[in-house]
Structures are given as C-alpha cells and as structure tokens.
Short mmCIF file of C-alpha atoms and ligand atoms in Angstrom, two decimals:
data_model
loop_
_atom_site.label_atom_id
_atom_site.label_comp_id
_atom_site.label_asym_id
_atom_site.label_seq_id
_atom_site.Cartn_x
_atom_site.Cartn_y
_atom_site.Cartn_z
CA MET A 1 16.62 8.49 -22.92
CA ASN A 2 18.59 11.67 -22.53
CA LYS A 3 15.47 13.63 -23.27
CA SER A 4 14.71 16.34 -20.83
CA PRO A 5 12.55 16.37 -18.75
CA GLU A 6 12.31 12.73 -17.77
CA LEU A 7 8.71 11.58 -18.28
CA ILE A 8 7.59 8.12 -17.19
CA LEU A 9 4.27 6.57 -18.14
CA ALA A 10 3.40 4.29 -15.21
CA ILE A 11 0.79 1.53 -15.16
CA GLU A 12 -0.69 -0.17 -12.08
CA SER A 13 -3.26 -3.00 -12.20
CA SER A 14 -2.25 -5.41 -9.44
CA CYS A 15 -5.60 -5.59 -7.64
CA ASP A 16 -8.86 -3.71 -8.12
CA GLU A 17 -7.66 -0.32 -9.34
CA THR A 18 -6.67 0.36 -12.94
CA SER A 19 -4.35 3.33 -12.87
CA VAL A 20 -2.09 5.12 -15.32
CA ALA A 21 0.05 8.15 -14.50
CA VAL A 22 2.62 10.40 -16.09
CA VAL A 23 5.39 11.32 -13.65
CA LYS A 24 8.02 13.97 -14.31
CA ASP A 25 11.54 13.57 -12.87
CA GLY A 26 10.31 11.03 -10.31
CA HIS A 27 8.52 13.49 -8.07
CA GLU A 28 6.02 15.55 -10.03
CA ILE A 29 2.62 14.14 -10.98
CA LEU A 30 1.39 15.37 -14.37
CA SER A 31 -1.57 13.00 -14.31
CA ASN A 32 -2.72 10.08 -12.17
CA ILE A 33 -5.90 8.46 -13.48
CA VAL A 34 -7.42 5.89 -11.10
CA ALA A 35 -10.41 3.77 -12.15
CA SER A 36 -11.71 1.91 -9.11
CA GLN A 37 -13.84 -1.18 -9.58
CA ILE A 38 -14.66 -1.53 -5.92
CA LYS A 39 -18.44 -1.27 -6.46
CA SER A 40 -18.39 -4.43 -8.58
CA HIS A 41 -16.72 -6.41 -5.79
CA GLN A 42 -18.64 -5.07 -2.79
CA ARG A 43 -21.56 -7.48 -3.06
CA PHE A 44 -19.08 -10.38 -2.89
CA GLY A 45 -17.38 -8.97 0.24
CA GLY A 46 -13.95 -9.02 -1.41
CA VAL A 47 -12.14 -8.78 -4.73
CA VAL A 48 -13.16 -11.49 -7.23
CA PRO A 49 -10.06 -12.05 -9.41
CA GLU A 50 -11.94 -12.94 -12.60
CA VAL A 51 -14.18 -9.88 -12.30
CA ALA A 52 -11.10 -7.71 -11.60
CA SER A 53 -9.32 -8.86 -14.77
CA ARG A 54 -12.37 -8.13 -16.92
CA HIS A 55 -12.62 -4.60 -15.54
CA HIS A 56 -8.93 -3.96 -16.13
CA VAL A 57 -9.36 -4.99 -19.78
CA GLU A 58 -12.21 -2.50 -20.16
CA GLN A 59 -10.41 0.34 -18.40
CA ILE A 60 -6.73 0.12 -19.30
CA THR A 61 -6.81 1.80 -22.73
CA LEU A 62 -9.17 4.52 -21.52
CA CYS A 63 -6.92 5.27 -18.52
CA LEU A 64 -3.84 5.31 -20.74
CA ARG A 65 -5.35 7.81 -23.16
CA GLU A 66 -6.68 9.98 -20.36
CA ALA A 67 -3.35 10.00 -18.51
CA LEU A 68 -1.49 11.22 -21.62
CA ALA A 69 -4.20 13.76 -22.47
CA GLU A 70 -4.33 15.21 -18.95
CA ALA A 71 -0.54 15.42 -18.76
CA GLN A 72 -0.47 16.93 -22.29
CA VAL A 73 2.30 14.54 -23.21
CA THR A 74 2.71 12.61 -26.46
CA PRO A 75 4.23 9.11 -26.60
CA ALA A 76 7.26 10.57 -28.42
CA GLU A 77 8.05 12.75 -25.40
CA LEU A 78 8.13 9.82 -22.95
CA SER A 79 11.40 8.47 -21.49
CA ALA A 80 10.08 5.03 -20.45
CA VAL A 81 7.06 2.89 -19.58
CA ALA A 82 6.87 1.48 -16.05
CA VAL A 83 4.56 -1.29 -14.90
CA THR A 84 3.74 -3.23 -11.74
CA TYR A 85 4.68 -6.89 -12.33
CA GLY A 86 3.97 -8.16 -8.79
CA PRO A 87 2.87 -8.88 -6.13
CA GLY A 88 -0.84 -9.05 -6.87
CA LEU A 89 -3.52 -11.02 -8.68
CA VAL A 90 -2.00 -12.73 -11.70
CA GLY A 91 -4.88 -12.00 -14.08
CA SER A 92 -4.97 -8.34 -13.05
CA LEU A 93 -1.19 -7.94 -13.32
CA LEU A 94 -1.17 -9.46 -16.80
CA ILE A 95 -3.55 -6.84 -18.18
CA GLY A 96 -1.33 -3.92 -17.11
CA LEU A 97 1.77 -5.82 -18.18
CA SER A 98 0.42 -6.57 -21.66
CA ALA A 99 -0.62 -2.95 -22.14
CA ALA A 100 2.79 -1.70 -20.97
CA LYS A 101 4.69 -4.09 -23.21
CA ALA A 102 2.57 -3.26 -26.26
CA PHE A 103 2.98 0.47 -25.63
CA ALA A 104 6.73 0.19 -25.03
CA TRP A 105 7.19 -1.92 -28.18
CA ALA A 106 5.03 0.34 -30.38
CA HIS A 107 6.81 3.51 -29.27
CA GLU A 108 10.28 1.98 -28.83
CA LEU A 109 10.51 2.87 -25.17
CA PRO A 110 12.39 1.07 -22.38
CA LEU A 111 10.23 -1.03 -20.04
CA ILE A 112 10.73 -0.72 -16.25
CA PRO A 113 9.49 -3.59 -14.03
CA VAL A 114 8.23 -2.25 -10.68
CA ASN A 115 7.44 -4.06 -7.42
CA HIS A 116 4.03 -2.85 -6.19
CA MET A 117 5.25 -2.55 -2.57
CA ALA A 118 8.25 -0.47 -3.66
CA GLY A 119 5.69 1.77 -5.34
CA HIS A 120 3.84 2.24 -2.04
CA ILE A 121 7.11 3.31 -0.36
CA TYR A 122 8.04 5.71 -3.17
CA ALA A 123 4.62 7.42 -2.92
CA ALA A 124 6.37 9.32 -0.11
CA ARG A 125 8.70 10.86 -2.73
CA PHE A 126 5.83 13.18 -3.66
CA VAL A 127 5.99 14.60 -0.12
CA ALA A 128 9.76 15.13 0.19
CA PRO A 129 13.08 13.77 -1.13
CA LEU A 130 13.92 10.45 0.52
CA GLU A 131 16.90 10.44 2.88
CA PHE A 132 18.72 7.25 3.77
CA PRO A 133 18.85 5.15 5.77
CA LEU A 134 15.09 5.07 6.19
CA MET A 135 12.46 2.75 7.60
CA ALA A 136 9.15 2.05 5.89
CA LEU A 137 6.10 0.70 7.67
CA LEU A 138 4.15 -0.92 4.85
CA VAL A 139 0.55 -1.58 5.77
CA SER A 140 -1.91 -2.65 3.10
CA GLY A 141 -4.60 -5.21 2.37
CA GLY A 142 -2.02 -7.89 1.63
CA HIS A 143 1.12 -6.79 3.51
CA THR A 144 2.34 -5.64 6.90
CA GLU A 145 6.08 -5.15 6.86
CA LEU A 146 8.86 -3.08 8.35
CA VAL A 147 11.36 -2.43 5.58
CA TYR A 148 14.82 -0.99 6.23
CA MET A 149 16.39 0.83 3.28
CA LYS A 150 20.07 1.79 3.23
CA ALA A 151 19.78 3.35 -0.23
CA ASP A 152 17.43 3.78 -3.16
CA GLY A 153 16.18 0.41 -4.36
CA GLU A 154 17.69 -1.60 -1.44
CA TYR A 155 15.06 -3.29 0.69
CA GLU A 156 15.59 -5.36 3.85
CA ILE A 157 12.48 -6.73 5.55
CA ILE A 158 13.17 -6.65 9.30
CA GLY A 159 9.67 -7.75 10.34
CA GLN A 160 6.42 -8.87 8.78
CA THR A 161 3.06 -10.36 9.61
CA ARG A 162 3.01 -14.07 10.34
CA ASP A 163 -0.64 -14.39 9.33
CA ASP A 164 -3.15 -11.69 8.34
CA ALA A 165 -2.16 -8.27 7.03
CA ALA A 166 -3.46 -5.26 8.97
CA GLY A 167 -5.82 -4.20 6.14
CA GLU A 168 -7.11 -7.74 5.80
CA ALA A 169 -7.97 -7.78 9.52
CA TYR A 170 -9.86 -4.48 9.11
CA ASP A 171 -11.82 -5.92 6.19
CA LYS A 172 -12.65 -9.17 8.01
CA VAL A 173 -13.92 -7.58 11.21
CA GLY A 174 -15.78 -5.05 9.03
CA ARG A 175 -17.78 -7.92 7.59
CA VAL A 176 -18.81 -9.00 11.11
CA LEU A 177 -19.92 -5.43 11.79
CA GLY A 178 -22.04 -5.51 8.62
CA LEU A 179 -19.91 -2.89 6.83
CA THR A 180 -19.22 -2.83 3.09
CA TYR A 181 -15.87 -3.98 1.71
CA PRO A 182 -13.24 -2.61 2.09
CA SER A 183 -14.11 -1.46 5.59
CA GLY A 184 -10.86 0.08 6.87
CA LYS A 185 -11.96 3.63 6.25
CA GLU A 186 -15.37 3.18 7.88
CA ILE A 187 -13.95 1.42 10.95
CA ASP A 188 -11.45 4.29 11.25
CA GLN A 189 -14.34 6.78 11.24
CA LEU A 190 -16.42 4.78 13.75
CA ALA A 191 -13.39 4.36 15.99
CA HIS A 192 -13.20 8.11 16.56
CA GLU A 193 -16.66 8.07 18.12
CA GLY A 194 -15.99 5.16 20.48
CA GLU A 195 -13.66 4.07 23.26
CA ASP A 196 -11.30 1.14 23.80
CA VAL A 197 -13.52 -0.65 26.32
CA PHE A 198 -12.86 -4.23 25.18
CA HIS A 199 -9.03 -4.23 25.44
CA PHE A 200 -8.38 -6.79 22.72
CA PRO A 201 -5.03 -8.64 22.77
CA ARG A 202 -1.90 -6.94 21.42
CA ALA A 203 -0.09 -9.90 19.88
CA MET A 204 3.68 -10.13 20.31
CA ILE A 205 3.86 -6.49 21.38
CA ASN A 206 6.57 -7.11 23.97
CA GLU A 207 8.61 -9.62 22.00
CA GLY A 208 12.04 -8.55 20.80
CA HIS A 209 11.49 -9.26 17.07
CA PHE A 210 9.60 -7.06 14.62
CA ASP A 211 7.06 -9.55 13.31
CA PHE A 212 3.31 -8.98 13.61
CA SER A 213 0.23 -11.16 14.00
CA PHE A 214 -3.34 -10.00 13.57
CA SER A 215 -5.30 -13.23 13.27
CA GLY A 216 -5.64 -13.63 17.07
CA LEU A 217 -7.09 -10.14 17.31
CA LYS A 218 -9.50 -10.92 14.48
CA SER A 219 -10.64 -14.13 16.22
CA ALA A 220 -11.00 -12.37 19.59
CA PHE A 221 -13.17 -9.73 17.93
CA ILE A 222 -15.35 -12.22 16.04
CA ASN A 223 -15.77 -14.47 19.11
CA LEU A 224 -16.81 -11.55 21.30
CA VAL A 225 -19.45 -10.41 18.81
CA HIS A 226 -20.77 -13.93 18.14
CA ASN A 227 -20.86 -14.95 21.81
CA GLY A 228 -22.68 -11.70 22.56
CA GLU A 229 -25.21 -12.42 19.82
CA GLN A 230 -25.86 -15.89 21.27
CA ARG A 231 -26.64 -14.31 24.63
CA GLY A 232 -28.85 -11.74 22.96
CA GLU A 233 -26.41 -8.90 23.70
CA THR A 234 -25.31 -6.36 21.12
CA TYR A 235 -22.25 -4.27 21.70
CA SER A 236 -21.71 -0.69 20.66
CA LYS A 237 -20.33 -0.60 17.10
CA VAL A 238 -18.25 2.47 17.78
CA ASP A 239 -16.67 0.92 20.88
CA LEU A 240 -15.93 -2.29 19.00
CA ALA A 241 -14.30 -0.26 16.21
CA ALA A 242 -12.34 1.88 18.68
CA SER A 243 -11.13 -1.18 20.60
CA PHE A 244 -10.06 -2.99 17.42
CA GLN A 245 -8.27 0.08 16.08
CA ALA A 246 -6.55 0.70 19.43
CA SER A 247 -5.10 -2.80 19.35
CA VAL A 248 -3.86 -2.54 15.73
CA CYS A 249 -2.37 0.93 16.21
CA ASP A 250 -0.82 0.09 19.58
CA VAL A 251 1.06 -2.87 18.08
CA LEU A 252 2.09 -1.07 14.88
CA ILE A 253 3.29 2.03 16.73
CA THR A 254 5.09 0.21 19.56
CA LYS A 255 6.95 -2.12 17.21
CA THR A 256 7.81 0.63 14.75
CA LEU A 257 9.27 2.83 17.46
CA ARG A 258 11.30 -0.05 18.80
CA ALA A 259 12.59 -0.72 15.27
CA LEU A 260 13.60 2.94 14.94
CA LYS A 261 15.64 2.65 18.14
CA GLU A 262 17.44 -0.45 16.93
CA TYR A 263 17.91 0.85 13.38
CA PRO A 264 18.58 4.59 13.57
CA VAL A 265 17.19 6.21 10.42
CA LYS A 266 16.60 9.68 9.05
CA GLN A 267 13.05 9.09 7.91
CA LEU A 268 10.06 6.90 8.69
CA ILE A 269 7.69 6.34 5.77
CA VAL A 270 4.23 4.95 6.40
CA ALA A 271 2.76 3.53 3.20
CA GLY A 272 -0.01 1.36 1.77
CA GLY A 273 -3.79 1.60 2.07
CA VAL A 274 -3.80 1.45 5.90
CA ALA A 275 -1.46 4.47 5.98
CA ALA A 276 -4.69 6.42 5.36
CA ASN A 277 -5.75 5.49 8.92
CA GLN A 278 -6.19 8.59 11.06
CA GLY A 279 -5.61 6.72 14.31
CA LEU A 280 -2.27 5.44 13.01
CA ARG A 281 -1.23 8.82 11.59
CA VAL A 282 -2.03 10.72 14.76
CA GLY A 283 -0.69 7.98 17.05
CA LEU A 284 2.65 7.73 15.24
CA THR A 285 3.07 11.50 15.09
CA GLN A 286 2.46 11.73 18.84
CA ALA A 287 4.66 8.77 19.73
CA LEU A 288 7.55 10.22 17.70
CA ALA A 289 7.10 13.66 19.25
CA GLU A 290 7.15 12.15 22.75
CA SER A 291 10.25 10.04 22.01
CA ASP A 292 13.83 11.28 21.87
CA LEU A 293 14.03 10.30 18.20
CA THR A 294 14.59 12.93 15.55
CA THR A 295 13.26 10.76 12.72
CA GLU A 296 11.25 12.66 10.13
CA LEU A 297 7.80 11.16 9.52
CA LEU A 298 6.68 11.00 5.88
CA ILE A 299 3.15 9.86 5.09
CA PRO A 300 1.81 10.24 1.56
CA PRO A 301 -1.43 12.23 1.17
CA LEU A 302 -4.60 10.11 1.34
CA ARG A 303 -5.07 9.92 -2.45
CA LEU A 304 -1.59 8.41 -2.83
CA CYS A 305 -1.96 5.85 0.00
CA GLY A 306 -4.22 3.55 -2.03
CA ASP A 307 -3.06 1.87 -5.25
CA ASN A 308 -2.16 4.33 -8.01
CA GLY A 309 0.09 4.67 -11.03
CA ALA A 310 2.00 7.73 -9.80
CA MET A 311 3.69 5.76 -7.01
CA ILE A 312 4.85 3.23 -9.63
CA GLY A 313 6.31 6.10 -11.65
CA ALA A 314 8.20 7.39 -8.61
CA ALA A 315 9.76 3.98 -7.92
CA ALA A 316 10.53 3.54 -11.63
CA HIS A 317 12.49 6.80 -11.68
CA VAL A 318 15.14 5.25 -9.41
CA GLN A 319 15.31 2.17 -11.65
CA LEU A 320 15.62 4.31 -14.77
CA GLN A 321 18.63 6.07 -13.25
CA LYS A 322 20.21 2.67 -12.60
CA GLY A 323 19.33 1.28 -16.04
CA ASP A 324 17.18 -1.42 -14.48
CA PHE A 325 15.03 -2.42 -17.47
CA ALA A 326 13.11 -5.52 -18.52
CA ASP A 327 12.68 -6.99 -21.98
CA LEU A 328 9.39 -8.02 -23.54
CA SER A 329 9.58 -11.48 -21.96
CA LEU A 330 8.75 -9.89 -18.57
CA ASN A 331 6.10 -11.97 -16.80
CA ALA A 332 3.78 -11.28 -13.87
CA ASP A 333 5.05 -12.51 -10.49
CA PRO A 334 2.00 -12.74 -8.15
CA SER A 335 4.11 -13.40 -5.05
CA LEU A 336 7.05 -11.13 -5.86
CA SER A 337 8.97 -10.20 -2.71
CA PHE A 338 11.74 -7.74 -1.90
CA GLN A 339 14.09 -10.66 -1.26
CA GLU A 340 13.76 -11.82 -4.86
CA MET A 341 14.83 -8.39 -6.06
CA ALA A 342 17.96 -8.22 -3.92
O1 LIG B 401 -2.68 -0.64 -0.52
P1 LIG B 401 -4.12 -0.91 -0.77
O2 LIG B 401 -4.94 0.15 -1.48
O3 LIG B 401 -4.28 -2.22 -1.57
C1 LIG B 401 -3.40 -3.30 -1.36
O4 LIG B 401 -2.32 -3.29 -2.01
O5 LIG B 401 -3.74 -4.13 -0.50
O6 LIG B 401 -4.77 -1.21 0.67
C2 LIG B 401 -6.13 -1.55 0.82
C3 LIG B 401 -6.41 -1.79 2.30
C4 LIG B 401 -7.80 -2.37 2.58
O7 LIG B 401 -7.65 -3.49 3.40
C5 LIG B 401 -8.54 -1.22 3.29
O8 LIG B 401 -9.52 -1.66 4.21
C6 LIG B 401 -7.38 -0.53 3.99
O9 LIG B 401 -6.33 -0.55 3.04
N1 LIG B 401 -7.69 0.87 4.37
C7 LIG B 401 -7.72 1.29 5.65
C8 LIG B 401 -8.08 2.67 5.60
N2 LIG B 401 -8.25 3.02 4.30
C9 LIG B 401 -8.01 1.90 3.55
N3 LIG B 401 -7.48 0.65 6.80
C10 LIG B 401 -7.59 1.35 7.93
N4 LIG B 401 -7.94 2.66 7.98
C11 LIG B 401 -8.19 3.36 6.85
N5 LIG B 401 -8.52 4.66 6.92
ZN1 LIG B 402 -1.34 -1.70 -2.69
#
C-alpha cells in the first residue's frame, strides 16, 4: 500500500452505466471507461432492473480490461480496488461488487466500499482540491439533497426532497412531452428556446427549511398539458420546457443560496446528473456573483456529472488514506444513506 504513486481501480455499476476507471492520487484520471446501456432501456421509458443487470454482466470484464489497458497499469501496480456498494439497483450493484471482490481477492488488494452519492460529490475533486467546510447540492435521477461537509468523508444532510428527485421530475415530464428517456438534457436544450410563460408553482421556496418537493410541479405540468389536450389546445413545447426548468432552477438556486448564508462554507459543489443542466449552472453562477457570498463554485465537467468510475476512485482515495476498507463479506446496500455511514 505504500507503493507510489497511489493507483485505485474503481468500479461503478449502480444503475445503467457500467464504468471502470483508474485514478492516480485521487485527482488524476488515467482511464474512465463508461459503457452506457441507455438505448436498451429507452423503449421502456425507464431503467428495467433485470435488463440492467444482464448488461452489466456482459460489460464489466470488458470495461475492466479496457480501463487497465488505457491507463497502462498492471494489477500488480494497483494500490486498491474501489466499488460502489449503494445506493442503487441491487442486481446492478451486485455485478460490480462481485467483480471488485474477485479482482481484489485474486490480486491481494484492499477493497474500498464507496457510497455512490459520495462519488458524485468527489467528482469535483477533478476540478480543484476540496476546501472545507463545503456544501454540496446533489441533484440526480434518484436524489436531491443539500449536504454539508465539515471535513473529508463527513456528510450531514441539511435538506432533501420529500418526494420526487429533480432528475426524476425531468424524466417524468419528458415522457408527457413525448421525449426519449432520460429527458433532462433535451428539456434543458428546449428550455433555452422558450420562455417561462406558465409560471408553475415553486414548492416550499419561502419556507425556512432546506427540503424540496417536485411532485406538485410534475402534477401541475401534466395537468396543464392533459387539460389542454382535452380542449384541443397544444402548448408550445419550448415554453413548457422553459417554464418547468425555471421552476426547478428557481427553487434549487434560492434554497441553496439560503443554505450558504446559514452555513458559511468555502465551496459549493453541484453534483449528479442534473448538475449538467445549463440553466442551473448559469443561474447559480449568476446568483452567487450577485450575492455578497465569496463561496467558490465547483461543478464537475459534463462527462463527470453522470455516473462514472472516476468519481468513485476520487471518493475512495479519501477512504484509503483513512484505512476505511471492507472485507469480502461486503454486500450491496440499495438504500445506503449518508446517515448510515456516519
Ligand atoms: O446521476 P445520474 O447520471 O444517475 C443517477 O444516479 O440518478 O443522473 C441522471 C439524471 C436523469 O434523471 C437525467 O434526466 C438527468 O440526470 N439529467 C439532466 C441533464 N442531464 C442529465 N437533467 C437536467 N438537465 C440536464 N442537462
Ligand atoms: Zn448517479
């Protein structure tokens, strides 16, 4: 383990991306192979767990070999194997976990158990060193959370969604607009051509806590479109997208800024698939610039916002330093939360 440099092989398979990366010293990507199976799920309008597991089985060994080859690293040079053990789909998680355990056992390497959401936060480590305390706005297909971190590996959820996650809301209204799954990116693009003419509700925006709710917005959107259809009216797709996005971004930005005032931090990290959203990126940058806060904004590049192995390697680096290892009895934990790790 005292080998230099530190090289972590990191495996991610929690949902519909099989990914393996080799990360050097926690912040340098030597390889980051991502095999997306999204095309197989699109016709179902969402991820089918059984189909996802089968794809992971087909892809995992290929990704592993390719990640080592691209990084030009041999198993003997590795310091550890890291793997996502939750949250996610149990069948999907188990494929990555089994591969990681087998590899760690065969090559006598320590095994590092990584929380997928911690991985999303640590994707920001590829942009700049993290400075504490920091706040992370985690926005993905399954999560919407404000996480306060006093130090590496210490997570305190100060607010979270009470119903749908932001990405989930994007995907559900996308279906009503006839878009393919996942529709966040397309709605984001359409939104830039339209205007917020429908003024959808901004749930809990003025309430003192930091929780979110997106199911009311989703229902308001669906009802408007369906009622319109019944009257024979069709609304402009770009205006619907712009109005939906304005509501989501308004709530996320307003609450995040309020959280930054109550919890002074050095950095704000925006992470998860929805961190790719241009409206959110631009809106947050502007709101911070117009505020009297000096918080540094860190948003991973687009390719590191979605699920990938490199982010798991970055989070694992911190655990390796602390000696936070798992043995081969490590199991998948589909509903793993930060609280459980505390
Ligand atoms: O983090 P992620 O890749 O997977 C999960 O762990 O959930 O996030 C996927 C989510 C999907 O709901 C997708 O629609 C959303 O991220 N997404 C976006 C954008 N790109 C991806 N949502 C809004 N705007 C985008 N540009
Ligand atoms: Zn994710």
